[in-house]
Tab-separated table of C-alpha atoms in Angstrom:
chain	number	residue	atom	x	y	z
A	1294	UNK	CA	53.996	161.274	162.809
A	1295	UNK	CA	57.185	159.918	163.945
A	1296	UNK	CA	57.452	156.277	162.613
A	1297	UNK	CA	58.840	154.662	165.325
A	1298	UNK	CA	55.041	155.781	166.578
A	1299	UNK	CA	53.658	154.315	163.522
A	1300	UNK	CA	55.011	150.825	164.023
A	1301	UNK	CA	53.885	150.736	167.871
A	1302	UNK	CA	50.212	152.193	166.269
A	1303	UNK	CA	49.856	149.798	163.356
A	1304	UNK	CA	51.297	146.737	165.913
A	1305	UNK	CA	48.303	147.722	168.453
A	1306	UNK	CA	45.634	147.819	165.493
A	1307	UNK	CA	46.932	144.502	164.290
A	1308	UNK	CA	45.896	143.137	167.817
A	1309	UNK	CA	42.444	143.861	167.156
A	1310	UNK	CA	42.562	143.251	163.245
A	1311	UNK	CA	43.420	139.787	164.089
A	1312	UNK	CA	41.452	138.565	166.621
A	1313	UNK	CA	39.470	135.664	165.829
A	1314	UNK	CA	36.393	133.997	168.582
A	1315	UNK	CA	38.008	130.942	169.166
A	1316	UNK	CA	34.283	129.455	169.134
A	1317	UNK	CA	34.272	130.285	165.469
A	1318	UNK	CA	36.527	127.267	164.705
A	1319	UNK	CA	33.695	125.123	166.365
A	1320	UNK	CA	30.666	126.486	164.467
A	1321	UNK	CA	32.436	126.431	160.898
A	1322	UNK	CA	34.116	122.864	161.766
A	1323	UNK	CA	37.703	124.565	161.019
A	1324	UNK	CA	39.922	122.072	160.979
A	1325	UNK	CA	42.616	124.105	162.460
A	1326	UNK	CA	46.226	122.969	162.348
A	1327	UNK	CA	44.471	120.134	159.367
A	1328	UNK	CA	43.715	118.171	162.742
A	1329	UNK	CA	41.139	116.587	163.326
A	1330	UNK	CA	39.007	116.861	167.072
A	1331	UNK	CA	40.462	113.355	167.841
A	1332	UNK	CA	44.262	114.874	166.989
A	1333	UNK	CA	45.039	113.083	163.978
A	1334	UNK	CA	46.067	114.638	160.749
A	1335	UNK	CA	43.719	115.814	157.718
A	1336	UNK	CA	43.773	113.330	155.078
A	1337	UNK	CA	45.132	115.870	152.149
A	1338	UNK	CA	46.999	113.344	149.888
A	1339	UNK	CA	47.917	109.922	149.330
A	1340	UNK	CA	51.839	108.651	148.724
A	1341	UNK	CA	54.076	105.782	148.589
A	1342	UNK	CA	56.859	106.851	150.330
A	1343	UNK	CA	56.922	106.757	153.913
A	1344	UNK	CA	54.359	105.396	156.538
A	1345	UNK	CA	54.286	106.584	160.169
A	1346	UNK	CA	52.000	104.311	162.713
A	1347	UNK	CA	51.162	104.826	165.944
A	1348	UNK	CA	47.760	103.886	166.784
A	1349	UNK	CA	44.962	102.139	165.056
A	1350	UNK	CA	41.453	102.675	164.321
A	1351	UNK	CA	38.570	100.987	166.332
A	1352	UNK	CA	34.740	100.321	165.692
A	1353	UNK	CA	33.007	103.491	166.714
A	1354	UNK	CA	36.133	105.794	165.366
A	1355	UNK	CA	38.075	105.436	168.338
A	1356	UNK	CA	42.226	105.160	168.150
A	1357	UNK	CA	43.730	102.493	169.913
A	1358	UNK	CA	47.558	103.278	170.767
A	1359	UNK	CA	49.881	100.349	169.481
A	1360	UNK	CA	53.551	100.325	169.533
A	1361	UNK	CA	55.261	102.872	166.499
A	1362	UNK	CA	56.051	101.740	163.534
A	1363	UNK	CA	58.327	103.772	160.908
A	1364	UNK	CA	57.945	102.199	157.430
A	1365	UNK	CA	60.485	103.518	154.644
A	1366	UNK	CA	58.807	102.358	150.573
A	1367	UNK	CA	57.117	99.824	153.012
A	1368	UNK	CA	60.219	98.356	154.478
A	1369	UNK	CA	60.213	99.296	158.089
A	1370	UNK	CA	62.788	100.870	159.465
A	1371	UNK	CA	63.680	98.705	162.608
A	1372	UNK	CA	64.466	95.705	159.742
A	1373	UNK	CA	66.929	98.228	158.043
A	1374	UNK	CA	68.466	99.881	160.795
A	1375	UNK	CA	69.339	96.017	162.811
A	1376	UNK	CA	70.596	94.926	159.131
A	1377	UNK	CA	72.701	98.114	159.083
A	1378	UNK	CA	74.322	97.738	163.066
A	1379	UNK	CA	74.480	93.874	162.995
A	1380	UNK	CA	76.924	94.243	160.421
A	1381	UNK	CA	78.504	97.421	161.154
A	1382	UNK	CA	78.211	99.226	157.888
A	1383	UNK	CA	77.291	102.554	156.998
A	1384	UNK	CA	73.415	102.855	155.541
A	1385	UNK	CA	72.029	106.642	154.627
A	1386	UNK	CA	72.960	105.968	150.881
A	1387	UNK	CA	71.480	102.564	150.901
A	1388	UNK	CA	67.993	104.464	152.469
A	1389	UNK	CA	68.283	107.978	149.887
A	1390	UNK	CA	68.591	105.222	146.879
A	1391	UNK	CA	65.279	103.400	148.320
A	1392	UNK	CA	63.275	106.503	149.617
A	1393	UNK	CA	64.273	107.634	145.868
A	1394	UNK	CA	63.820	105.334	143.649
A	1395	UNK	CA	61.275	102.771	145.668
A	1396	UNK	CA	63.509	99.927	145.957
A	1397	UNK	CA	66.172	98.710	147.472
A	1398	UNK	CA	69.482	98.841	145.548
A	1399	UNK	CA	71.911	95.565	144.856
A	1400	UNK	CA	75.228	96.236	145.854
A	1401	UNK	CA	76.750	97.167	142.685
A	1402	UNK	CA	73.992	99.923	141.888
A	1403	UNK	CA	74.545	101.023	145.747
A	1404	UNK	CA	78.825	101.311	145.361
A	1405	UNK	CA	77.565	103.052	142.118
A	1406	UNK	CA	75.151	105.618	144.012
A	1407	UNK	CA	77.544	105.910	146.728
A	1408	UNK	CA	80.505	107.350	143.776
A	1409	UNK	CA	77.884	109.151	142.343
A	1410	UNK	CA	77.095	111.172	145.548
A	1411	UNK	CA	80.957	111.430	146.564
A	1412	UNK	CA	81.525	113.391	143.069
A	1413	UNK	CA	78.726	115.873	143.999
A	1414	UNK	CA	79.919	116.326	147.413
A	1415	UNK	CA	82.245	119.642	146.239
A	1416	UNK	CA	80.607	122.949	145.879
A	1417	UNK	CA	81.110	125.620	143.711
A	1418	UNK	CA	83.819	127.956	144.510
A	1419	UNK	CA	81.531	131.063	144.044
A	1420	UNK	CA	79.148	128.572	146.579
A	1421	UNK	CA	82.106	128.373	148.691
A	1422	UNK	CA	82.989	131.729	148.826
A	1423	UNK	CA	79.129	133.079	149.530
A	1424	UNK	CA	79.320	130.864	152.409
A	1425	UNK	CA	82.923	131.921	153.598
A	1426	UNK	CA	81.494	135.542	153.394
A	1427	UNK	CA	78.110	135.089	155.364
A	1428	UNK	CA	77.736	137.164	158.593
A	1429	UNK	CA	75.499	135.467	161.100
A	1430	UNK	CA	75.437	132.828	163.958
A	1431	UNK	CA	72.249	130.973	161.918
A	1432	UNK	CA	72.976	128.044	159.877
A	1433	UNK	CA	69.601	127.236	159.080
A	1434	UNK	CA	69.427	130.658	157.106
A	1435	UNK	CA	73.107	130.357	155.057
A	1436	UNK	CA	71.879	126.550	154.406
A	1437	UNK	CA	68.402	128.154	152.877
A	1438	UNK	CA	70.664	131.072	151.017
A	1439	UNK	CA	73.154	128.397	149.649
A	1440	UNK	CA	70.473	126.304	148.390
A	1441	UNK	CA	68.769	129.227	146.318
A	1442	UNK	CA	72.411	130.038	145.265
A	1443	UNK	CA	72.665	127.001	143.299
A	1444	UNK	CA	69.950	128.144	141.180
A	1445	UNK	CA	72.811	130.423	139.661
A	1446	UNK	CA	74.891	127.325	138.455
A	1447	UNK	CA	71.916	124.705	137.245
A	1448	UNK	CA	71.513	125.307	133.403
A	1449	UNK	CA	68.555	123.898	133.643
A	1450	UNK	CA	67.002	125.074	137.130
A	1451	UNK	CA	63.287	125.285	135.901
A	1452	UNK	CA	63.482	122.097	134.217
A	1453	UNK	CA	60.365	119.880	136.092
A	1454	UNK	CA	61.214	116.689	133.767
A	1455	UNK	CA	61.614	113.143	135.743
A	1456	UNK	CA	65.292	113.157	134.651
A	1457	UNK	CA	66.080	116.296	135.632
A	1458	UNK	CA	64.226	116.520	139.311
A	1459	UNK	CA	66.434	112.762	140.035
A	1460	UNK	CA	69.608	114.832	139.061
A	1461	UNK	CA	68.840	117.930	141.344
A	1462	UNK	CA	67.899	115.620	144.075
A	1463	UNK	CA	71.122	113.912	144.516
A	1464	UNK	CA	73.551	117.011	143.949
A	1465	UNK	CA	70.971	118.129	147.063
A	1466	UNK	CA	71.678	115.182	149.023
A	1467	UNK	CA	75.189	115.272	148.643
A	1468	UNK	CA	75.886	118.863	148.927
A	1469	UNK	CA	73.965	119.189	152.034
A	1470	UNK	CA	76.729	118.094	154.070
A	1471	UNK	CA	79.612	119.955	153.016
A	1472	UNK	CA	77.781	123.207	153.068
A	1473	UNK	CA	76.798	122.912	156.284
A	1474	UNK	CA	80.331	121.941	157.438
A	1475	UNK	CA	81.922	124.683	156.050
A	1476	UNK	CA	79.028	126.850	157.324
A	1477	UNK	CA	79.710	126.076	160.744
A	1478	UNK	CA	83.371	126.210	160.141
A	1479	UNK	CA	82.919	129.963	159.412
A	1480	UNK	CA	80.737	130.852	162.383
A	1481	UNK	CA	83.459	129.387	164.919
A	1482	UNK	CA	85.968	131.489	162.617
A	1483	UNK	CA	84.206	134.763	163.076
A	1484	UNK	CA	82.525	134.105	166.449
A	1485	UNK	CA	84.822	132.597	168.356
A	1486	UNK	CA	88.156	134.030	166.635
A	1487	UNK	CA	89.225	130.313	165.887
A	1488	UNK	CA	91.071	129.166	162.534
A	1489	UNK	CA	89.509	128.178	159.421
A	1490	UNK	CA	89.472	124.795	158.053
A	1491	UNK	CA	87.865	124.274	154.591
A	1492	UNK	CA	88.584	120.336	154.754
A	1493	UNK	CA	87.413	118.626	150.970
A	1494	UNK	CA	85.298	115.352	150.747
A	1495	UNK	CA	87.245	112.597	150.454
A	1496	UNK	CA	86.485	109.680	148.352
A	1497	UNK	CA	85.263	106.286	149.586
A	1498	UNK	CA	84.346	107.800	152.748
A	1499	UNK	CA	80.244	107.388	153.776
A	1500	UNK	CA	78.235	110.726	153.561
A	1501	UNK	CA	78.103	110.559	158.141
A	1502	UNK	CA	82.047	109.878	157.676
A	1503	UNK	CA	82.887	112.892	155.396
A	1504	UNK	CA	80.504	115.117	157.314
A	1505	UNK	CA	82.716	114.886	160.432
A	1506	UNK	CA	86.424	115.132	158.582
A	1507	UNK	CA	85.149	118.163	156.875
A	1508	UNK	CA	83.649	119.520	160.355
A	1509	UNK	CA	86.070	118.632	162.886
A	1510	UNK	CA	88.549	115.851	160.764
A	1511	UNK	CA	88.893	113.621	164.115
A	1512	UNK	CA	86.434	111.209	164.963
A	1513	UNK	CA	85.716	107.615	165.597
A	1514	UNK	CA	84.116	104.738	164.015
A	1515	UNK	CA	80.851	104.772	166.306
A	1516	UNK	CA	80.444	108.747	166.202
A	1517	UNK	CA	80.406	108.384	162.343
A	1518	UNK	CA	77.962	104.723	162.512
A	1519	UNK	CA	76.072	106.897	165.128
A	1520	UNK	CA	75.481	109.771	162.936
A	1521	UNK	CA	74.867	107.352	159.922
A	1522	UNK	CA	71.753	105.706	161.697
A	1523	UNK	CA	70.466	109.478	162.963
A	1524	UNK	CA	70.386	110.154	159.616
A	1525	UNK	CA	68.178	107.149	158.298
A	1526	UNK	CA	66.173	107.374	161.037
A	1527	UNK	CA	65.410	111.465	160.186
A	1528	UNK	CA	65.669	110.964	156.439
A	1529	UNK	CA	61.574	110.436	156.425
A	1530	UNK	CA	58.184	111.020	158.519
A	1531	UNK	CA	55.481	110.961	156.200
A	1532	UNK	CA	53.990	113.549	153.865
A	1533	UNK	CA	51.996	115.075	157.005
A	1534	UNK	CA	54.888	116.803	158.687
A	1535	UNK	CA	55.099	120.301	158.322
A	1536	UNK	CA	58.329	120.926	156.517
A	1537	UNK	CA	57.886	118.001	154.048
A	1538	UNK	CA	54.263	119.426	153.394
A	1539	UNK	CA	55.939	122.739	152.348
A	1540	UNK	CA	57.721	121.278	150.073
A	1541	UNK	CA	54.908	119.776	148.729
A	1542	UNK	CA	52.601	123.096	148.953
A	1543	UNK	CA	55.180	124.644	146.871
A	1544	UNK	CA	56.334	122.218	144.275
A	1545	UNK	CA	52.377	121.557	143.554
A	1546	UNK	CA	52.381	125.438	142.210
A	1547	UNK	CA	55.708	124.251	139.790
A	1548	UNK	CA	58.255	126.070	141.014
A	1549	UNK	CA	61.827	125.431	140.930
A	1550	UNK	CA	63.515	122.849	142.976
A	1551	UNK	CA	66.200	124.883	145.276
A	1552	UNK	CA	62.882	127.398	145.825
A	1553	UNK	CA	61.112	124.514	147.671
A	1554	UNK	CA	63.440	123.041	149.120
A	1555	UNK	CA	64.533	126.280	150.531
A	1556	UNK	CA	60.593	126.510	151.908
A	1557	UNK	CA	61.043	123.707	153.573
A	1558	UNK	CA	64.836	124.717	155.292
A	1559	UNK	CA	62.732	127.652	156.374
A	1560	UNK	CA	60.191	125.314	157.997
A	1561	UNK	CA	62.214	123.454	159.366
A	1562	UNK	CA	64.138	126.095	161.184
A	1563	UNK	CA	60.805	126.586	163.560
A	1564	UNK	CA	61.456	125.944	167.155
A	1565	UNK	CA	58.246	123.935	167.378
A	1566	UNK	CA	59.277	121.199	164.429
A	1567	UNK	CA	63.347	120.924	163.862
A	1568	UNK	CA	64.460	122.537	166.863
A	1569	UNK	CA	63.353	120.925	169.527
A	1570	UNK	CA	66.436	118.644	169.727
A	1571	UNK	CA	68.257	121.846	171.345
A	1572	UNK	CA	65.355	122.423	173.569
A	1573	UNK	CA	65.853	118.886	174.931
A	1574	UNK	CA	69.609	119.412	175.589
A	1575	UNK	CA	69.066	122.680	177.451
A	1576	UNK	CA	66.556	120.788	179.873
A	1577	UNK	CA	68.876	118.210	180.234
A	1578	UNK	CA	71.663	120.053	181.474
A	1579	UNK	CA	68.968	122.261	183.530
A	1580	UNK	CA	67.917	119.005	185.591
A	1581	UNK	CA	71.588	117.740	184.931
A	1582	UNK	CA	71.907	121.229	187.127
A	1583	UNK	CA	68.750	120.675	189.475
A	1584	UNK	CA	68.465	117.049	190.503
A	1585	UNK	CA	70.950	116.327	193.055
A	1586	UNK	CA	70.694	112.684	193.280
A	1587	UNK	CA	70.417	111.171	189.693
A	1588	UNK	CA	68.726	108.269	190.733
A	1589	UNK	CA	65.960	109.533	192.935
A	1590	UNK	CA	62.637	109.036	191.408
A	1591	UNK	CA	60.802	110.871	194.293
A	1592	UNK	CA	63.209	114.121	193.166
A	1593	UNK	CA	62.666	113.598	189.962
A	1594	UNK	CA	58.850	113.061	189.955
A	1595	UNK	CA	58.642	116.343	192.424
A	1596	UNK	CA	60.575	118.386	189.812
A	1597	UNK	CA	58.971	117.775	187.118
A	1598	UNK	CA	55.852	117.884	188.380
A	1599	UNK	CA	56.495	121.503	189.057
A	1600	UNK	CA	57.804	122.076	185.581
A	1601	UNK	CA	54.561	120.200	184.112
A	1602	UNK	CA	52.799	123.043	186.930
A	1603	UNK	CA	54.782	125.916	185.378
A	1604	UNK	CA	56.818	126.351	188.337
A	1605	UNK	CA	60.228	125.779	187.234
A	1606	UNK	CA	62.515	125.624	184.342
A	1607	UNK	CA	61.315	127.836	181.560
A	1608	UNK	CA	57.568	127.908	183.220
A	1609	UNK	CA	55.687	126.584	179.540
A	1610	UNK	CA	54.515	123.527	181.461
A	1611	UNK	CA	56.125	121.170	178.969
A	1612	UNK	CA	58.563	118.216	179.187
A	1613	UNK	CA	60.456	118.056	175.909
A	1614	UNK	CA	61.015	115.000	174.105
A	1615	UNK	CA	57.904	113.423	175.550
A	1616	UNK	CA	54.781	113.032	173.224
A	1617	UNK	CA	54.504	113.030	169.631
A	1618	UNK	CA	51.429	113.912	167.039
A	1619	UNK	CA	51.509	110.286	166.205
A	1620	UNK	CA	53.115	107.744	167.901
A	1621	UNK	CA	51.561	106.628	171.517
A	1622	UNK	CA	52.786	104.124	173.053
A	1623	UNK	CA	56.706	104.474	171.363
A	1624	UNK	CA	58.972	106.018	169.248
A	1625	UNK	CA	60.851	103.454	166.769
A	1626	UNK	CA	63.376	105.904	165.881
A	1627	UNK	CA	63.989	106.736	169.993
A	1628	UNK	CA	64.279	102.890	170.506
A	1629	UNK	CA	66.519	102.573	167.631
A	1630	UNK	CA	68.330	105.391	168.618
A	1631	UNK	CA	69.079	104.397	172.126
A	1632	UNK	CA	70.426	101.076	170.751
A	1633	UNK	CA	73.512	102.892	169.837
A	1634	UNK	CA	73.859	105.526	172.190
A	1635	UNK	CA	74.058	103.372	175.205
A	1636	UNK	CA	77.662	101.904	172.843
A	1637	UNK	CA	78.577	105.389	172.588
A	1638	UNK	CA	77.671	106.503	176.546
A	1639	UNK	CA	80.049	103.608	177.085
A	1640	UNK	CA	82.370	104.341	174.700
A	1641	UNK	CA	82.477	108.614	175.964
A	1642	UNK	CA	82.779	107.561	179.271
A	1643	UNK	CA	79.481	109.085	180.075
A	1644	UNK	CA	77.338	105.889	181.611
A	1645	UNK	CA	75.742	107.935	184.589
A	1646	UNK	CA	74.891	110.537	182.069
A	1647	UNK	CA	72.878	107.874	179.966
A	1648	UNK	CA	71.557	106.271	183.084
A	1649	UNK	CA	70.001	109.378	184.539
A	1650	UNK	CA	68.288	110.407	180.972
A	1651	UNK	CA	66.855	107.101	181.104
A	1652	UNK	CA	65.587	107.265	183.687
A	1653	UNK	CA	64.342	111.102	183.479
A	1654	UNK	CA	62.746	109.209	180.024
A	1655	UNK	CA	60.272	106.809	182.391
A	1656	UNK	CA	59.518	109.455	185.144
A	1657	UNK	CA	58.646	112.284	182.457
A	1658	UNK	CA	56.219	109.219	181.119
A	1659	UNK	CA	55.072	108.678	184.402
A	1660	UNK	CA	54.863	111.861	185.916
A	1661	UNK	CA	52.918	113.334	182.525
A	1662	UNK	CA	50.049	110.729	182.743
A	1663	UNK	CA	49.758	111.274	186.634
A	1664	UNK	CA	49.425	115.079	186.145
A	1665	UNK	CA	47.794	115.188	183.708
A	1666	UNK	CA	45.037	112.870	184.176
A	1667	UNK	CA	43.530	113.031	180.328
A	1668	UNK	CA	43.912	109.821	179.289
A	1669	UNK	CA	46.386	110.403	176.708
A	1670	UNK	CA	49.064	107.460	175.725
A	1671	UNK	CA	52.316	109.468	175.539
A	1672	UNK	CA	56.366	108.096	174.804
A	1673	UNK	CA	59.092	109.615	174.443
A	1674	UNK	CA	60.164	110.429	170.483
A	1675	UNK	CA	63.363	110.788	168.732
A	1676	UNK	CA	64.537	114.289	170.226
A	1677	UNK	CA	64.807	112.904	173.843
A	1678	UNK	CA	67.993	111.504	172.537
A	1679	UNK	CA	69.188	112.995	169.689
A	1680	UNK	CA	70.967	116.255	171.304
A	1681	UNK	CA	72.613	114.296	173.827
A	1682	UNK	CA	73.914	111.667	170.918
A	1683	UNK	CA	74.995	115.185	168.679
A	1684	UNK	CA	76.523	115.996	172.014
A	1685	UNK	CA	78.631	112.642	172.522
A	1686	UNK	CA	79.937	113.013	169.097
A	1687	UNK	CA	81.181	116.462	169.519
A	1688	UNK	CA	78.835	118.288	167.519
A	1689	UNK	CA	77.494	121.879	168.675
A	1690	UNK	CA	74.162	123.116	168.849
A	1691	UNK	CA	74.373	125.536	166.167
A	1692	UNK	CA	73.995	122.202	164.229
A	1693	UNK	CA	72.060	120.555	165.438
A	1694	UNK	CA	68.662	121.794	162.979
A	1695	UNK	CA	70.999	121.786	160.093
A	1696	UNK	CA	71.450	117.971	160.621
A	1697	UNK	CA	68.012	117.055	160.860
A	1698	UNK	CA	67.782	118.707	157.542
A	1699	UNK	CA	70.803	117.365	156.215
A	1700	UNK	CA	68.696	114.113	156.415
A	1701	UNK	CA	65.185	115.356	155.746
A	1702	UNK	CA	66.288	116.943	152.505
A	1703	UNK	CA	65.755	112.997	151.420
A	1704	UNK	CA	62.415	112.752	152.026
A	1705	UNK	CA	61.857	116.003	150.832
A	1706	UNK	CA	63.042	115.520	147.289
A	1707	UNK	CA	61.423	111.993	147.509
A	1708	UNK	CA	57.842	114.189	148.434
A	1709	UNK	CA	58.291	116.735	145.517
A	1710	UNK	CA	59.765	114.188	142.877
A	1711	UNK	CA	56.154	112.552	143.862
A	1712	UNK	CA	54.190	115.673	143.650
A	1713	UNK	CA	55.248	116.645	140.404
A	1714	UNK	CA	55.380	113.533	138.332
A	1715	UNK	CA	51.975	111.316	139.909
A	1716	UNK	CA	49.037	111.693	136.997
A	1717	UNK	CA	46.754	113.305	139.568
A	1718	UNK	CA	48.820	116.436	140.267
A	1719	UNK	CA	46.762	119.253	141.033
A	1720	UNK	CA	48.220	122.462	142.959
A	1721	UNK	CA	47.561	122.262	146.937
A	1722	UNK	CA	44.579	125.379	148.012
A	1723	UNK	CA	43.296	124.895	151.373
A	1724	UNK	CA	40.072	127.384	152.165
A	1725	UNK	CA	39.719	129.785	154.731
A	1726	UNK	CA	36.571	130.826	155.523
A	1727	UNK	CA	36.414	135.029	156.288
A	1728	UNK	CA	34.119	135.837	159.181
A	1729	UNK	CA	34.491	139.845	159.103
A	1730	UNK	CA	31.061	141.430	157.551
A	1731	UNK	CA	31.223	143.377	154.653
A	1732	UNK	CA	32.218	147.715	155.294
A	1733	UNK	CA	31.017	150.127	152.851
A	1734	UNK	CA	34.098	152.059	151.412
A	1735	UNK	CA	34.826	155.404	153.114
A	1736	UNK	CA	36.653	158.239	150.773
A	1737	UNK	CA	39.462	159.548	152.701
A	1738	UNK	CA	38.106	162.851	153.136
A	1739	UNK	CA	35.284	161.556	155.674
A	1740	UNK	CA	38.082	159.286	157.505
């Protein structure tokens, strides 16, 4: 049997072998996805780390949508973000030191983190050189290979102790950056043929400020405060998420650090959690494309009610950037977000640009609840801004993932630091119920 037969035989039997009745999930009361019929999450742990709102509970078990709230050790996040662009500073550090240790940091403990991070900001030149070497156009995957390559150079990679988990958590947090500059660095090398710049962190500068020297050295003071608020506002979502769930799946079973964390890259990588930033670009440029007159509603409610109809665009019926597992009403993080991009629009020269996704923001609210009819509460969320922010600054798309987890690793350290060291650890095993009757073995002579 020729085997390229073989695959296309065993791919049509795996059609059949699994097929499931969807009405199975009803009778056994499957919760699939860990939703609940109502859309709401499983409860499958407890934590103290972040808090995401977006609706409450009613008498009689309804959910009531109510404006988003984003809660960081239970500070929430619109207090530290306004503190943070009232008076112009830079803030991720001041957020890892709080999402690590629960509180917030004085300002010589944060100057203190802040040197501590800078020093772990180099790699290893073996690190360096594996990354230099890497054929591929994905970061996502050299970030995941890097991180298990640091396995090689921790003494002490299996080590679950408190101390020890705190120590691999920041040389995480602050190597994230400069691997992913110098990853990108070497794709525009050996993709687009141009020259390579391996730039070195400098000192003093913030984590969002040495990111963009070592990735493209020239930038200005709102790109980098820009970036720096991006980055607290992606740093944390909750233990629910999928990627920070992986991380917790897989540190509950007491494996290494750079193998979870790697879990979670891979996660992450998914177009339907950390990439739909890049979706959202490429339908903004498509109805950048499409819409003749930016400020028509009527053309914009026509077109995307034929992309909500499957008509146009890429015919899945959905409006990126709109609707969100939690929040209803709004996003804090989009509302944040805009804040600052509306400086930078200005700033880029790119006003009519920001106008028109505004107002593509309102009619994709509008237009969803008209067409859809289901009574559903929907706003936009963070993504509806984020790629055209990325693009403002100059970053590329090839990026764009990697910085969400250049953030998230945060919260993910934060989530397995929590998983290993609470009293009540116990490892994480879901059930699955099989519904395929028992066979009676047949010897292979009788096949």
């Amino acid at each position: 049997m020729k085997k390229e037969y073989l695959i296309y035989k065993l791919s049509e039997e795996m059609k059949e072998a699994t097929r499931i009745d969807t009405e199975l999930f009803s009778k056994f009361d499957v919760k699939r996805g860990l939703r609940n019929e109502d859309g709401t999450g499983v409860l499958v742990g407890l934590t103290r780390i972040g808090n995401v709102v977006g609706y409450e509970r009613v008498p009689g078990g309804g959910l009531k949508p109510i404006p988003g709230k984003l809660f960081y050790r239970g500070y929430d996040v619109e207090d530290i973000s306004h503190a943070i662009i009232k008076e112009k500073r830079f803030g991720f550090e001041e957020v890892a030191y709080l999402l690590l240790s629960g509180r917030l940091p004085d300002k010589e403990e944060l100057l203190s983190f802040r040197e501590l991070i800078n020093d772990n900001m180099p790699l290893e030149q073996k690190t360096k050189m594996n990354i230099i070497e890497l054929e591929g156009n994905n970061i996502m995957n050299i970030l995941s290979r890097s991180v298990l390559e640091m396995y090689r150079f921790d003494a002490n990679a299996d080590d679950t102790s408190r101390d020890n988990l705190m120590r691999q958590s920041i040389e995480l947090i602050s190597k994230f950056p400069t691997i992913i500059a110098y990853a990108y660095n070497m794709l525009r090398h050996a993709t687009f043929g141009r020259s390579l710049h391996i730039r070195h962190p400098q000192e003093k500068l913030s984590i969002a400020e040495n990111f963009l020297y070592m990735l493209k050295k020239d930038y200005t003071e709102l790109d980098a405060r820009t970036l720096d608020l991006l980055l607290i506002l992606q740093a944390e979502h909750g233990g629910g998420n999928n990627s920070t769930f992986t991380v917790r799946v897989t540190s509950s079973t007491g494996t290494d650090t750079y193998s979870a964390i790697a879990a979670g890259i891979g996660s992450l990588k998914g177009p339907l959690h950390g990439g739909a930033n890049i979706q959202v670009a490429d339908m903004f440029q498509h109805l950048k494309e499409n819409i003749k007159d930016w400020t028509s509603v009527d053309e914009i409610d026509t077109y995307y009610t034929r992309m909500l109809n499957k008509e146009v665009y890429n015919k899945t019926g959905l409006i990126y950037g709109i609707g969100h597992a939690v929040y209803t009403i709004s996003d804090p993080r989009a509302l944040l977000l805009k804040e600052l991009a509306r400086d930078l629009a200005r700033e880029k020269g790119r006003e009519s640009e920001f106008a028109f996704l505004e107002l593509l923001e309102e009619r994709a609210i509008a237009t969803f609840g008209r067409v859809k009819n289901n009574g559903k509460t929907v706003s936009s969320n963070i993504d509806f801004y984020s790629g055209f922010v990325y693009e403002m600054i100059g970053l590329p798309q090839e990026i764009f993932t990697p910085l969400f987890a250049m953030a998230r690793i945060v919260g993910w350290c934060a989530h397995r630091n929590e998983e290993l060291t609470f009293d009540g650890k116990r490892i994480i095993r879901p059930a699955y119920k099989n519904v395929l009757d028992d066979l009676a073995y047949i010897p292979i002579k009788k096949r």
